[in-house]
PDB file of C-alpha atoms (C1' of nucleotides) in Angstrom:
ATOM      1  CA  UNK D   1     -25.397 -16.975   4.679  1.00 46.00           C
ATOM      2  CA  UNK D   2     -23.067 -14.302   3.579  1.00 41.00           C
ATOM      3  CA  UNK D   3     -21.184 -14.922   6.650  1.00 44.00           C
ATOM      4  CA  UNK D   4     -21.766 -18.312   8.479  1.00 44.00           C
ATOM      5  CA  UNK D   5     -20.698 -17.536  11.881  1.00 43.00           C
ATOM      6  CA  UNK D   6     -17.232 -18.386  13.142  1.00 50.00           C
ATOM      7  CA  UNK D   7     -15.506 -15.589  11.566  1.00 47.00           C
ATOM      8  CA  UNK D   8     -12.627 -14.413  13.563  1.00 53.00           C
ATOM      9  CA  UNK D   9     -11.968 -10.895  12.785  1.00 52.00           C
ATOM     10  CA  UNK D  10      -8.514 -11.841  11.519  1.00 65.00           C
ATOM     11  CA  UNK D  11      -9.798 -13.348   8.472  1.00 75.00           C
ATOM     12  CA  UNK D  12     -11.838 -10.485   7.380  1.00 81.00           C
ATOM     13  CA  UNK D  13     -10.415  -8.622   4.410  1.00 88.00           C
ATOM     14  CA  UNK D  14      -8.690  -5.618   5.537  1.00 89.00           C
ATOM     15  CA  UNK D  15      -9.910  -2.256   4.633  1.00 89.00           C
ATOM     16  CA  UNK D  16      -6.954  -1.766   2.558  1.00 92.00           C
ATOM     17  CA  UNK D  17      -6.374  -1.799  -1.093  1.00 94.00           C
ATOM     18  CA  UNK D  18      -3.518  -3.545  -2.540  1.00 96.00           C
ATOM     19  CA  UNK D  19      -2.178  -0.144  -3.116  1.00 94.00           C
ATOM     20  CA  UNK D  20      -2.178   1.163   0.436  1.00 93.00           C
ATOM     21  CA  UNK D  21      -1.200  -2.084   1.739  1.00 94.00           C
ATOM     22  CA  UNK D  22       1.972  -2.388  -0.682  1.00 95.00           C
ATOM     23  CA  UNK D  23       2.485   1.134   0.369  1.00 93.00           C
ATOM     24  CA  UNK D  24       2.509   0.238   4.049  1.00 92.00           C
ATOM     25  CA  UNK D  25       4.855  -2.323   3.582  1.00 95.00           C
ATOM     26  CA  UNK D  26       7.282  -0.373   1.389  1.00 94.00           C
ATOM     27  CA  UNK D  27       7.074   2.305   3.996  1.00 91.00           C
ATOM     28  CA  UNK D  28       7.822  -0.105   6.890  1.00 92.00           C
ATOM     29  CA  UNK D  29      11.182  -1.100   5.573  1.00 92.00           C
ATOM     30  CA  UNK D  30      14.127   1.058   6.657  1.00 92.00           C
ATOM     31  CA  UNK D  31      15.184   1.680   3.020  1.00 89.00           C
ATOM     32  CA  UNK D  32      11.583   2.431   1.851  1.00 90.00           C
ATOM     33  CA  UNK D  33      11.837  -0.228  -0.775  1.00 93.00           C
ATOM     34  CA  UNK D  34      11.235  -3.865  -0.835  1.00 95.00           C
ATOM     35  CA  UNK D  35      11.469  -6.646  -3.265  1.00 96.00           C
ATOM     36  CA  UNK D  36       8.242  -8.365  -4.242  1.00 96.00           C
ATOM     37  CA  UNK D  37       8.452 -11.138  -2.087  1.00 95.00           C
ATOM     38  CA  UNK D  38       8.925  -9.122   1.000  1.00 95.00           C
ATOM     39  CA  UNK D  39       5.885  -7.053   0.351  1.00 96.00           C
ATOM     40  CA  UNK D  40       4.040 -10.465   0.099  1.00 96.00           C
ATOM     41  CA  UNK D  41       5.547 -11.311   3.363  1.00 95.00           C
ATOM     42  CA  UNK D  42       4.852  -8.244   5.000  1.00 95.00           C
ATOM     43  CA  UNK D  43       1.054  -8.386   4.120  1.00 95.00           C
ATOM     44  CA  UNK D  44       0.789 -12.039   5.058  1.00 94.00           C
ATOM     45  CA  UNK D  45       2.295 -11.513   8.485  1.00 92.00           C
ATOM     46  CA  UNK D  46      -0.181  -8.858   9.408  1.00 91.00           C
ATOM     47  CA  UNK D  47      -3.130  -9.651   7.420  1.00 93.00           C
ATOM     48  CA  UNK D  48      -4.091 -13.449   7.905  1.00 92.00           C
ATOM     49  CA  UNK D  49      -6.728 -12.831   5.260  1.00 93.00           C
ATOM     50  CA  UNK D  50      -3.989 -12.796   2.912  1.00 94.00           C
ATOM     51  CA  UNK D  51      -2.589 -16.181   3.864  1.00 93.00           C
ATOM     52  CA  UNK D  52      -5.049 -17.653   1.333  1.00 90.00           C
ATOM     53  CA  UNK D  53      -5.634 -17.537  -1.939  1.00 90.00           C
ATOM     54  CA  UNK D  54      -2.196 -16.041  -2.557  1.00 93.00           C
ATOM     55  CA  UNK D  55      -2.022 -16.898  -6.198  1.00 93.00           C
ATOM     56  CA  UNK D  56      -4.889 -14.459  -6.621  1.00 94.00           C
ATOM     57  CA  UNK D  57      -4.156 -11.495  -4.689  1.00 96.00           C
ATOM     58  CA  UNK D  58      -0.351 -11.943  -5.261  1.00 97.00           C
ATOM     59  CA  UNK D  59      -1.093 -11.694  -8.824  1.00 97.00           C
ATOM     60  CA  UNK D  60      -3.339  -8.621  -8.009  1.00 97.00           C
ATOM     61  CA  UNK D  61      -0.593  -7.171  -6.042  1.00 97.00           C
ATOM     62  CA  UNK D  62       1.763  -7.447  -9.077  1.00 97.00           C
ATOM     63  CA  UNK D  63      -0.313  -5.961 -11.483  1.00 97.00           C
ATOM     64  CA  UNK D  64      -1.103  -3.173  -9.157  1.00 96.00           C
ATOM     65  CA  UNK D  65       2.745  -2.592  -8.848  1.00 96.00           C
ATOM     66  CA  UNK D  66       3.566  -2.179 -12.517  1.00 95.00           C
ATOM     67  CA  UNK D  67       0.331  -0.545 -13.754  1.00 94.00           C
ATOM     68  CA  UNK D  68       0.314   2.294 -11.040  1.00 93.00           C
ATOM     69  CA  UNK D  69       2.893   5.177 -11.219  1.00 91.00           C
ATOM     70  CA  UNK D  70       2.826   5.470  -7.482  1.00 91.00           C
ATOM     71  CA  UNK D  71       5.313   2.410  -7.551  1.00 94.00           C
ATOM     72  CA  UNK D  72       8.601   2.278  -8.822  1.00 93.00           C
ATOM     73  CA  UNK D  73      11.245  -0.046  -9.564  1.00 94.00           C
ATOM     74  CA  UNK D  74      14.639  -0.055  -8.528  1.00 92.00           C
ATOM     75  CA  UNK D  75      17.178  -2.321  -9.369  1.00 91.00           C
ATOM     76  CA  UNK D  76      18.900  -4.676  -7.273  1.00 86.00           C
ATOM     77  CA  UNK D  77      22.617  -3.949  -6.638  1.00 79.00           C
ATOM     78  CA  UNK D  78      25.078  -6.684  -8.061  1.00 75.00           C
ATOM     79  CA  UNK D  79      26.194  -7.011  -4.493  1.00 79.00           C
ATOM     80  CA  UNK D  80      22.634  -7.781  -3.468  1.00 77.00           C
ATOM     81  CA  UNK D  81      21.734 -10.800  -5.237  1.00 77.00           C
ATOM     82  CA  UNK D  82      18.125 -11.956  -5.296  1.00 82.00           C
ATOM     83  CA  UNK D  83      14.861 -12.067  -7.258  1.00 88.00           C
ATOM     84  CA  UNK D  84      13.310  -9.051  -8.798  1.00 90.00           C
ATOM     85  CA  UNK D  85      13.974  -5.679  -8.066  1.00 93.00           C
ATOM     86  CA  UNK D  86      13.084  -3.412  -5.336  1.00 95.00           C
ATOM     87  CA  UNK D  87       9.830  -1.449  -5.175  1.00 95.00           C
ATOM     88  CA  UNK D  88       9.479   1.800  -3.816  1.00 94.00           C
ATOM     89  CA  UNK D  89       6.948   4.635  -3.729  1.00 92.00           C
ATOM     90  CA  UNK D  90       7.257   7.442  -6.217  1.00 89.00           C
ATOM     91  CA  UNK D  91       8.733  10.426  -4.629  1.00 84.00           C
ATOM     92  CA  UNK D  92       5.952  12.730  -5.422  1.00 80.00           C
ATOM     93  CA  UNK D  93       2.917  10.383  -4.840  1.00 80.00           C
ATOM     94  CA  UNK D  94       2.281  12.135  -1.559  1.00 74.00           C
ATOM     95  CA  UNK D  95      -0.497  11.064   0.490  1.00 72.00           C
ATOM     96  CA  UNK D  96      -2.745   9.238  -1.714  1.00 74.00           C
ATOM     97  CA  UNK D  97      -5.300   8.333   0.933  1.00 72.00           C
ATOM     98  CA  UNK D  98      -5.856  11.618   2.188  1.00 68.00           C
ATOM     99  CA  UNK D  99      -9.252  11.317   2.073  1.00 63.00           C
ATOM    100  CA  UNK D 100      -9.220   9.081   4.683  1.00 70.00           C
ATOM    101  CA  UNK D 101     -10.191   5.716   3.064  1.00 72.00           C
ATOM    102  CA  UNK D 102      -7.518   3.250   2.429  1.00 77.00           C
ATOM    103  CA  UNK D 103      -9.700   1.563  -0.041  1.00 79.00           C
ATOM    104  CA  UNK D 104      -9.928   4.078  -2.577  1.00 81.00           C
ATOM    105  CA  UNK D 105      -7.628   7.003  -3.732  1.00 78.00           C
ATOM    106  CA  UNK D 106      -9.317  10.397  -4.264  1.00 74.00           C
ATOM    107  CA  UNK D 107      -7.561  10.358  -7.520  1.00 78.00           C
ATOM    108  CA  UNK D 108      -5.002   8.305  -9.109  1.00 80.00           C
ATOM    109  CA  UNK D 109      -1.417   9.352  -9.024  1.00 83.00           C
ATOM    110  CA  UNK D 110      -0.068   9.528 -12.568  1.00 82.00           C
ATOM    111  CA  UNK D 111       3.358  10.537 -14.069  1.00 77.00           C
ATOM    112  CA  UNK D 112       3.213  12.971 -16.803  1.00 69.00           C
ATOM    113  CA  UNK D 113       4.400  11.630 -19.974  1.00 62.00           C
ATOM    114  CA  UNK D 114       5.501  14.565 -21.826  1.00 57.00           C
ATOM    115  CA  UNK D 115       8.629  15.617 -20.051  1.00 51.00           C
ATOM    116  CA  UNK D 116      11.323  13.447 -21.130  1.00 49.00           C
ATOM    117  CA  UNK D 117      12.821  13.818 -17.794  1.00 50.00           C
ATOM    118  CA  UNK D 118      10.095  12.647 -15.766  1.00 49.00           C
ATOM    119  CA  UNK D 119       8.724  10.576 -18.480  1.00 50.00           C
ATOM    120  CA  UNK D 120      11.470   8.692 -18.761  1.00 49.00           C
ATOM    121  CA  UNK D 121      10.577   7.122 -15.456  1.00 50.00           C
ATOM    122  CA  UNK D 122      11.958   8.424 -12.110  1.00 54.00           C
ATOM    123  CA  UNK D 123      13.481   4.896 -12.254  1.00 52.00           C
ATOM    124  CA  UNK D 124      16.147   5.934 -14.612  1.00 55.00           C
ATOM    125  CA  UNK D 125      16.951   8.673 -12.358  1.00 56.00           C
ATOM    126  CA  UNK D 126      16.901   6.387  -9.458  1.00 56.00           C
ATOM    127  CA  UNK D 127      19.093   4.008 -11.433  1.00 54.00           C
ATOM    128  CA  UNK D 128      21.620   6.678 -11.723  1.00 57.00           C
ATOM    129  CA  UNK D 129      21.295   7.217  -8.228  1.00 55.00           C
ATOM    130  CA  UNK D 130      21.849   3.709  -7.236  1.00 53.00           C
ATOM    131  CA  UNK D 131      24.702   3.418  -9.649  1.00 51.00           C
ATOM    132  CA  UNK D 132      26.361   6.294  -8.034  1.00 51.00           C
ATOM    133  CA  UNK D 133      25.880   4.879  -4.810  1.00 49.00           C
ATOM    134  CA  UNK D 134      27.303   1.609  -5.924  1.00 47.00           C
ATOM    135  CA  UNK D 135      30.087   3.394  -7.339  1.00 46.00           C
ATOM    136  CA  UNK D 136      30.752   5.220  -4.172  1.00 45.00           C
ATOM    137  CA  UNK D 137      30.173   1.780  -2.404  1.00 44.00           C
ATOM    138  CA  UNK D 138      32.646   0.052  -4.618  1.00 44.00           C
ATOM    139  CA  UNK D 139      35.065   2.958  -4.436  1.00 44.00           C
ATOM    140  CA  UNK D 140      35.739   1.897  -0.700  1.00 40.00           C
ATOM    141  CA  UNK D 141      32.797   2.861   1.316  1.00 38.00           C
ATOM    142  CA  UNK D 142      32.518  -0.022   3.857  1.00 40.00           C
ATOM    143  CA  UNK D 143      28.910  -0.275   3.296  1.00 39.00           C
ATOM    144  CA  UNK D 144      26.723   2.715   3.772  1.00 37.00           C
ATOM    145  CA  UNK D 145      23.179   2.017   4.296  1.00 38.00           C
ATOM    146  CA  UNK D 146      21.032   1.840   1.075  1.00 45.00           C
ATOM    147  CA  UNK D 147      19.699   5.165   1.110  1.00 42.00           C
ATOM    148  CA  UNK D 148      15.912   5.904   0.565  1.00 45.00           C
ATOM    149  CA  UNK D 149      15.057   5.734  -3.056  1.00 45.00           C
ATOM    150  CA  UNK D 150      15.451   9.031  -4.728  1.00 43.00           C
ATOM    151  CA  UNK D 151      17.942  11.483  -3.738  1.00 39.00           C
ATOM    152  CA  UNK D 152      14.692  13.089  -2.220  1.00 41.00           C
ATOM    153  CA  UNK D 153      13.758  10.794   0.316  1.00 40.00           C
ATOM    154  CA  UNK D 154      17.540  10.714   1.196  1.00 44.00           C
ATOM    155  CA  UNK D 155      18.348  11.812   4.684  1.00 43.00           C
ATOM    156  CA  UNK D 156      14.795  11.838   6.004  1.00 46.00           C
ATOM    157  CA  UNK D 157      15.555  13.826   9.231  1.00 47.00           C
ATOM    158  CA  UNK D 158      15.015  10.929  11.724  1.00 49.00           C
ATOM    159  CA  UNK D 159      11.405  11.591  12.607  1.00 54.00           C
ATOM    160  CA  UNK D 160      10.003  11.966   9.570  1.00 61.00           C
ATOM    161  CA  UNK D 161       7.425   9.532   8.200  1.00 63.00           C
ATOM    162  CA  UNK D 162       5.512   9.104   5.026  1.00 68.00           C
ATOM    163  CA  UNK D 163       1.906   9.070   5.324  1.00 70.00           C
ATOM    164  CA  UNK D 164       2.008   5.431   4.154  1.00 74.00           C
ATOM    165  CA  UNK D 165       4.022   4.501   7.226  1.00 75.00           C
ATOM    166  CA  UNK D 166       1.820   1.602   8.767  1.00 68.00           C
ATOM    167  CA  UNK D 167       2.425   3.465  11.643  1.00 69.00           C
ATOM    168  CA  UNK D 168       0.621   6.284  10.763  1.00 68.00           C
ATOM    169  CA  UNK D 169      -1.856   4.273   8.585  1.00 64.00           C
ATOM    170  CA  UNK D 170      -2.774   2.164  11.402  1.00 61.00           C
ATOM    171  CA  UNK D 171      -2.525   4.991  13.977  1.00 59.00           C
ATOM    172  CA  UNK D 172      -4.533   7.429  12.075  1.00 54.00           C
ATOM    173  CA  UNK D 173      -7.848   5.941  13.356  1.00 47.00           C
ATOM    174  CA  UNK D 174      -6.416   5.394  16.559  1.00 43.00           C
ATOM    175  CA  UNK D 175      -7.309   8.764  17.757  1.00 43.00           C
ATOM    176  CA  UNK D 176      -7.627   9.271  21.417  1.00 41.00           C
ATOM    177  CA  UNK D 177     -10.975  10.377  22.091  1.00 41.00           C
ATOM    178  CA  UNK D 178      -9.745  13.919  23.311  1.00 36.00           C
ATOM    179  CA  UNK D 179      -8.551  14.733  19.840  1.00 36.00           C
ATOM    180  CA  UNK D 180      -4.981  14.334  19.972  1.00 36.00           C
ATOM    181  CA  UNK D 181      -3.689  11.804  17.425  1.00 35.00           C
ATOM    182  CA  UNK D 182      -1.316  10.726  20.103  1.00 34.00           C
ATOM    183  CA  UNK D 183      -0.908  11.213  23.663  1.00 34.00           C
ATOM    184  CA  UNK D 184       1.996  13.431  24.477  1.00 35.00           C
ATOM    185  CA  UNK D 185       3.820  10.314  25.625  1.00 35.00           C
ATOM    186  CA  UNK D 186       3.634   7.145  23.493  1.00 33.00           C
ATOM    187  CA  UNK D 187       2.654   4.828  25.718  1.00 34.00           C
ATOM    188  CA  UNK D 188       2.782   1.248  25.347  1.00 33.00           C
ATOM    189  CA  UNK D 189       0.966   1.631  22.077  1.00 32.00           C
ATOM    190  CA  UNK D 190      -0.630  -1.624  20.954  1.00 34.00           C
ATOM    191  CA  UNK D 191      -0.388  -0.496  17.665  1.00 39.00           C
ATOM    192  CA  UNK D 192      -0.309  -4.159  16.519  1.00 41.00           C
ATOM    193  CA  UNK D 193      -3.685  -5.568  16.936  1.00 46.00           C
ATOM    194  CA  UNK D 194      -5.397  -2.195  16.591  1.00 48.00           C
ATOM    195  CA  UNK D 195      -7.011  -3.944  13.925  1.00 60.00           C
ATOM    196  CA  UNK D 196      -8.836  -7.124  13.908  1.00 59.00           C
ATOM    197  CA  UNK D 197      -7.415  -8.089  10.688  1.00 67.00           C
ATOM    198  CA  UNK D 198      -4.230  -7.202  11.545  1.00 68.00           C
ATOM    199  CA  UNK D 199      -2.313 -10.092  13.149  1.00 64.00           C
ATOM    200  CA  UNK D 200       0.778  -8.961  14.691  1.00 58.00           C
ATOM    201  CA  UNK D 201       3.772 -11.269  14.951  1.00 54.00           C
ATOM    202  CA  UNK D 202       5.106 -10.066  18.090  1.00 46.00           C
ATOM    203  CA  UNK D 203       6.519  -6.366  17.118  1.00 43.00           C
ATOM    204  CA  UNK D 204       6.358  -6.266  13.763  1.00 42.00           C
ATOM    205  CA  UNK D 205       6.550  -2.553  12.872  1.00 41.00           C
ATOM    206  CA  UNK D 206       9.648  -1.935  14.443  1.00 38.00           C
ATOM    207  CA  UNK D 207      11.634  -2.914  11.735  1.00 37.00           C
ATOM    208  CA  UNK D 208      12.755   0.451  11.022  1.00 36.00           C
ATOM    209  CA  UNK D 209      15.621   2.082  12.443  1.00 34.00           C
ATOM    210  CA  UNK D 210      16.087   4.557  14.972  1.00 32.00           C
ATOM    211  CA  UNK D 211      12.941   7.022  14.974  1.00 39.00           C
ATOM    212  CA  UNK D 212      10.672   4.538  16.578  1.00 34.00           C
ATOM    213  CA  UNK D 213       9.645   3.967  20.044  1.00 32.00           C
ATOM    214  CA  UNK D 214       9.935   0.779  21.668  1.00 33.00           C
ATOM    215  CA  UNK D 215       6.893  -0.300  19.895  1.00 32.00           C
ATOM    216  CA  UNK D 216       7.520   0.604  16.321  1.00 34.00           C
ATOM    217  CA  UNK D 217       5.703   3.752  17.059  1.00 35.00           C
ATOM    218  CA  UNK D 218       6.817   6.774  15.647  1.00 35.00           C
ATOM    219  CA  UNK D 219       8.177   9.140  18.269  1.00 31.00           C
ATOM    220  CA  UNK D 220       5.917  11.806  16.780  1.00 34.00           C
ATOM    221  CA  UNK D 221       2.461  12.255  15.472  1.00 31.00           C
ATOM    222  CA  UNK D 222       3.520  13.025  11.828  1.00 30.00           C
ATOM    223  CA  UNK D 223       1.002  11.736   9.670  1.00 35.00           C
ATOM    224  CA  UNK D 224       0.467  15.097   7.785  1.00 37.00           C
ATOM    225  CA  UNK D 225      -2.054  15.998  10.227  1.00 32.00           C
ATOM    226  CA  UNK D 226      -3.458  18.172   7.275  1.00 32.00           C
ATOM    227  CA  UNK D 227      -6.672  19.637   7.475  1.00 33.00           C
ATOM    228  CA  UNK D 228      -8.475  16.742   5.821  1.00 32.00           C
ATOM    229  CA  UNK D 229      -7.724  13.959   7.893  1.00 31.00           C
ATOM    230  CA  UNK D 230     -10.919  12.139   8.774  1.00 30.00           C
ATOM    231  CA  UNK D 231      -8.906   9.237   8.228  1.00 31.00           C
ATOM    232  CA  UNK D 232     -11.125   6.545   9.460  1.00 32.00           C
ATOM    233  CA  UNK D 233     -10.379   3.743   7.192  1.00 34.00           C
ATOM    234  CA  UNK D 234     -14.035   2.807   5.963  1.00 36.00           C
ATOM    235  CA  UNK D 235     -15.148  -0.479   7.260  1.00 34.00           C
ATOM    236  CA  UNK D 236     -14.642  -3.020   4.893  1.00 31.00           C
ATOM    237  CA  UNK D 237     -17.980  -3.804   4.438  1.00 36.00           C
ATOM    238  CA  UNK D 238     -19.998  -1.077   5.848  1.00 36.00           C
ATOM    239  CA  UNK D 239     -21.825  -3.079   8.388  1.00 36.00           C
ATOM    240  CA  UNK D 240     -25.370  -2.589   7.364  1.00 37.00           C
ATOM    241  CA  UNK D 241     -25.583   0.632   9.016  1.00 35.00           C
ATOM    242  CA  UNK D 242     -26.200  -1.464  12.095  1.00 35.00           C
ATOM    243  CA  UNK D 243     -23.579  -0.316  14.228  1.00 36.00           C
ATOM    244  CA  UNK D 244     -23.491   3.338  14.759  1.00 36.00           C
ATOM    245  CA  UNK D 245     -20.042   3.587  15.109  1.00 35.00           C
ATOM    246  CA  UNK D 246     -18.889   1.998  18.307  1.00 34.00           C
ATOM    247  CA  UNK D 247     -18.818   4.157  21.381  1.00 35.00           C
ATOM    248  CA  UNK D 248     -15.566   5.401  20.765  1.00 34.00           C
ATOM    249  CA  UNK D 249     -13.182   2.990  22.310  1.00 33.00           C
ATOM    250  CA  UNK D 250     -11.785   4.536  25.324  1.00 33.00           C
ATOM    251  CA  UNK D 251      -8.140   2.976  25.762  1.00 33.00           C
ATOM    252  CA  UNK D 252      -6.012   1.993  23.240  1.00 33.00           C
ATOM    253  CA  UNK D 253      -8.060  -1.135  22.217  1.00 32.00           C
ATOM    254  CA  UNK D 254      -7.694  -4.135  23.735  1.00 33.00           C
ATOM    255  CA  UNK D 255      -4.841  -5.792  22.139  1.00 34.00           C
ATOM    256  CA  UNK D 256      -6.873  -8.931  21.874  1.00 32.00           C
ATOM    257  CA  UNK D 257     -10.339  -9.348  21.186  1.00 33.00           C
ATOM    258  CA  UNK D 258     -10.889 -12.816  22.649  1.00 35.00           C
ATOM    259  CA  UNK D 259     -14.314 -12.724  22.400  1.00 35.00           C
ATOM    260  CA  UNK D 260     -15.955  -9.366  21.863  1.00 35.00           C
ATOM    261  CA  UNK D 261     -18.850  -8.843  19.727  1.00 35.00           C
ATOM    262  CA  UNK D 262     -18.302  -9.611  16.030  1.00 34.00           C
ATOM    263  CA  UNK D 263     -19.142  -5.916  15.315  1.00 36.00           C
ATOM    264  CA  UNK D 264     -17.306  -5.406  12.151  1.00 34.00           C
ATOM    265  CA  UNK D 265     -16.612  -1.953  12.029  1.00 37.00           C
ATOM    266  CA  UNK D 266     -12.772  -2.010  13.024  1.00 37.00           C
ATOM    267  CA  UNK D 267     -12.956   1.711  13.070  1.00 37.00           C
ATOM    268  CA  UNK D 268     -12.664   2.789  16.455  1.00 37.00           C
ATOM    269  CA  UNK D 269     -13.550   6.046  17.672  1.00 36.00           C
ATOM    270  CA  UNK D 270     -14.380   8.541  14.923  1.00 36.00           C
ATOM    271  CA  UNK D 271     -13.491  11.783  16.378  1.00 36.00           C
ATOM    272  CA  UNK D 272     -12.344  13.108  13.062  1.00 35.00           C
ATOM    273  CA  UNK D 273     -11.208  16.139  14.832  1.00 37.00           C
ATOM    274  CA  UNK D 274      -9.038  17.201  12.053  1.00 36.00           C
ATOM    275  CA  UNK D 275      -7.606  19.689  14.173  1.00 38.00           C
ATOM    276  CA  UNK D 276      -4.383  18.148  15.055  1.00 37.00           C
ATOM    277  CA  UNK D 277      -1.294  19.910  15.126  1.00 38.00           C
ATOM    278  CA  UNK D 278      -1.265  23.141  13.178  1.00 38.00           C
ATOM    279  CA  UNK D 279       2.193  22.982  12.686  1.00 37.00           C
ATOM    280  CA  UNK D 280       2.590  19.709  10.788  1.00 37.00           C
ATOM    281  CA  UNK D 281       6.023  19.262   9.372  1.00 36.00           C
ATOM    282  CA  UNK D 282       4.623  16.809   6.940  1.00 36.00           C
ATOM    283  CA  UNK D 283       3.405  19.231   4.517  1.00 37.00           C
ATOM    284  CA  UNK D 284       6.828  19.200   2.864  1.00 36.00           C
ATOM    285  CA  UNK D 285       5.557  16.025   1.801  1.00 36.00           C
ATOM    286  CA  UNK D 286       4.909  16.380  -1.842  1.00 39.00           C
ATOM    287  CA  UNK D 287       7.898  18.447  -2.113  1.00 39.00           C
ATOM    288  CA  UNK D 288       7.874  20.137  -5.687  1.00 39.00           C
ATOM    289  CA  UNK D 289      11.544  20.106  -5.182  1.00 38.00           C
ATOM    290  CA  UNK D 290      11.380  16.668  -6.783  1.00 41.00           C
ATOM    291  CA  UNK D 291      11.724  18.091 -10.099  1.00 41.00           C
ATOM    292  CA  UNK D 292       9.570  15.160 -11.160  1.00 46.00           C
ATOM    293  CA  UNK D 293       6.483  15.949 -13.000  1.00 55.00           C
ATOM    294  CA  UNK D 294       3.653  14.042 -11.772  1.00 58.00           C
ATOM    295  CA  UNK D 295       0.177  14.566 -10.819  1.00 60.00           C
ATOM    296  CA  UNK D 296      -2.730  13.112  -9.533  1.00 59.00           C
ATOM    297  CA  UNK D 297      -4.738  12.571 -12.499  1.00 53.00           C
ATOM    298  CA  UNK D 298      -8.370  11.622 -12.982  1.00 48.00           C
TER     299      UNK D 298
ATOM    300  C1'  DG R   1      10.367 -24.220 -13.947  1.00 91.16           C
ATOM    301  C1'  DT R   2       9.217 -20.648 -11.014  1.00 91.16           C
ATOM    302  C1'  DA R   3       9.143 -15.829  -9.521  1.00 91.16           C
ATOM    303  C1'  DT R   4       8.805 -11.244 -11.569  1.00 91.16           C
ATOM    304  C1'  DG R   5       7.004  -8.057 -14.455  1.00 91.16           C
ATOM    305  C1'  DT R   6       3.884  -6.147 -18.045  1.00 91.16           C
ATOM    306  C1'  DT R   7      -0.393  -5.473 -20.139  1.00 91.16           C
ATOM    307  C1'  DT R   8      -5.185  -5.863 -21.509  1.00 91.16           C
ATOM    308  C1'  DA R   9      -9.861  -6.675 -20.137  1.00 91.16           C
ATOM    309  C1'  DA R  10     -13.897  -6.807 -17.625  1.00 91.16           C
ATOM    310  C1'  DA R  11     -16.162  -7.237 -13.288  1.00 91.16           C
ATOM    311  C1'  DA R  12     -16.787  -5.171  -8.898  1.00 91.16           C
ATOM    312  C1'  DT R  13     -17.227  -1.468  -5.844  1.00 91.16           C
ATOM    313  C1'  DG R  14     -17.030   3.454  -4.204  1.00 91.16           C
ATOM    314  C1'  DA R  15     -18.175   8.495  -4.946  1.00 91.16           C
ATOM    315  C1'  DT R  16     -20.604  11.999  -7.057  1.00 91.16           C
TER     316       DT R  16
ATOM    317  C1'  DA V   1     -26.827   6.432 -13.226  1.00 91.16           C
ATOM    318  C1'  DT V   2     -22.082   7.559 -14.517  1.00 91.16           C
ATOM    319  C1'  DC V   3     -17.538   7.923 -13.804  1.00 91.16           C
ATOM    320  C1'  DA V   4     -13.162   6.354 -11.330  1.00 91.16           C
ATOM    321  C1'  DT V   5     -10.770   3.383  -8.824  1.00 91.16           C
ATOM    322  C1'  DT V   6      -9.761  -1.189  -7.544  1.00 91.16           C
ATOM    323  C1'  DT V   7      -9.984  -6.331  -8.222  1.00 91.16           C
ATOM    324  C1'  DT V   8      -9.452 -10.450 -10.741  1.00 91.16           C
ATOM    325  C1'  DA V   9      -8.052 -13.110 -14.468  1.00 91.16           C
ATOM    326  C1'  DA V  10      -5.010 -14.391 -18.113  1.00 91.16           C
ATOM    327  C1'  DA V  11      -1.682 -14.153 -21.395  1.00 91.16           C
ATOM    328  C1'  DC V  12       3.064 -13.393 -22.256  1.00 91.16           C
ATOM    329  C1'  DA V  13       7.794 -11.789 -21.383  1.00 91.16           C
ATOM    330  C1'  DT V  14      12.177 -11.746 -18.900  1.00 91.16           C
ATOM    331  C1'  DA V  15      14.810 -13.275 -14.971  1.00 91.16           C
ATOM    332  C1'  DC V  16      17.195 -16.246 -11.991  1.00 91.16           C
TER     333       DC V  16
END
DNA sequence: GTATGTTTAAAATGAT
DNA sequence: ATCATTTTAAACATAC
């Protein structure tokens, strides 16, 4: 009754919360910011599940955007007409899902409301930045690419990727049995379709600029391979403990599961060998430098 | 009028 | 069982 057969993976609810989905979308954009409509689009393109009941989940998504401090609004430039503003990730939100579950954060990211500077919403700071940029732009600059939000993310040395980069998120559970997050040489990574619920319109993830491989796969394993990185997105509805974890998918997963058993657990191999690269560059993640006072509260 | 945003409230769900 | 987070619903404001 709960699940009358006929359930293609694709229509199952992805094991990601709206927050993580939104973060993914934002991170996937070159500018690290997207207008609401684009966020919708991103999600709908990759997760068939969200092609229905749009009214419902989009309202939830919007709620999340304004309710969570980890999302900030960036005003649209006058020369960039359109509806609504852009949404970006708060520079200090770091990896909210370091606990490995993209369904639930360990703690909520909250901006402290005490310091006028930070409290005044980073958005203000941002707006100024935007204005400056705008000024510079109007001043004559041809059309520099919109920089990442916040002077902070600016100039992210090509290669660096936020933990929310969909590449990381989806790739995380994609550990090779051996333990390495990625093989030395990124193969034709069927990143897309790594998940049943991810649709994958052609080569979706490669919209960003240069630092990606042919498949939208970051050229290096960044994902803050910190010490804690089980990073196995919990299966949406923990299969009744029936499936003792798939025998660790050997290969990069069949890019398509035409008729494989409907074992939910999208989680591939577990190999939570958190001992990835010891020298993870991403530690700079929550760069304290961002004089923005924020904290994971609660 | 529709799309965006904000907010409040409560139910659902996961973690301890 | 309790607490925290997420999801849903809905009312309402503002912008395009």
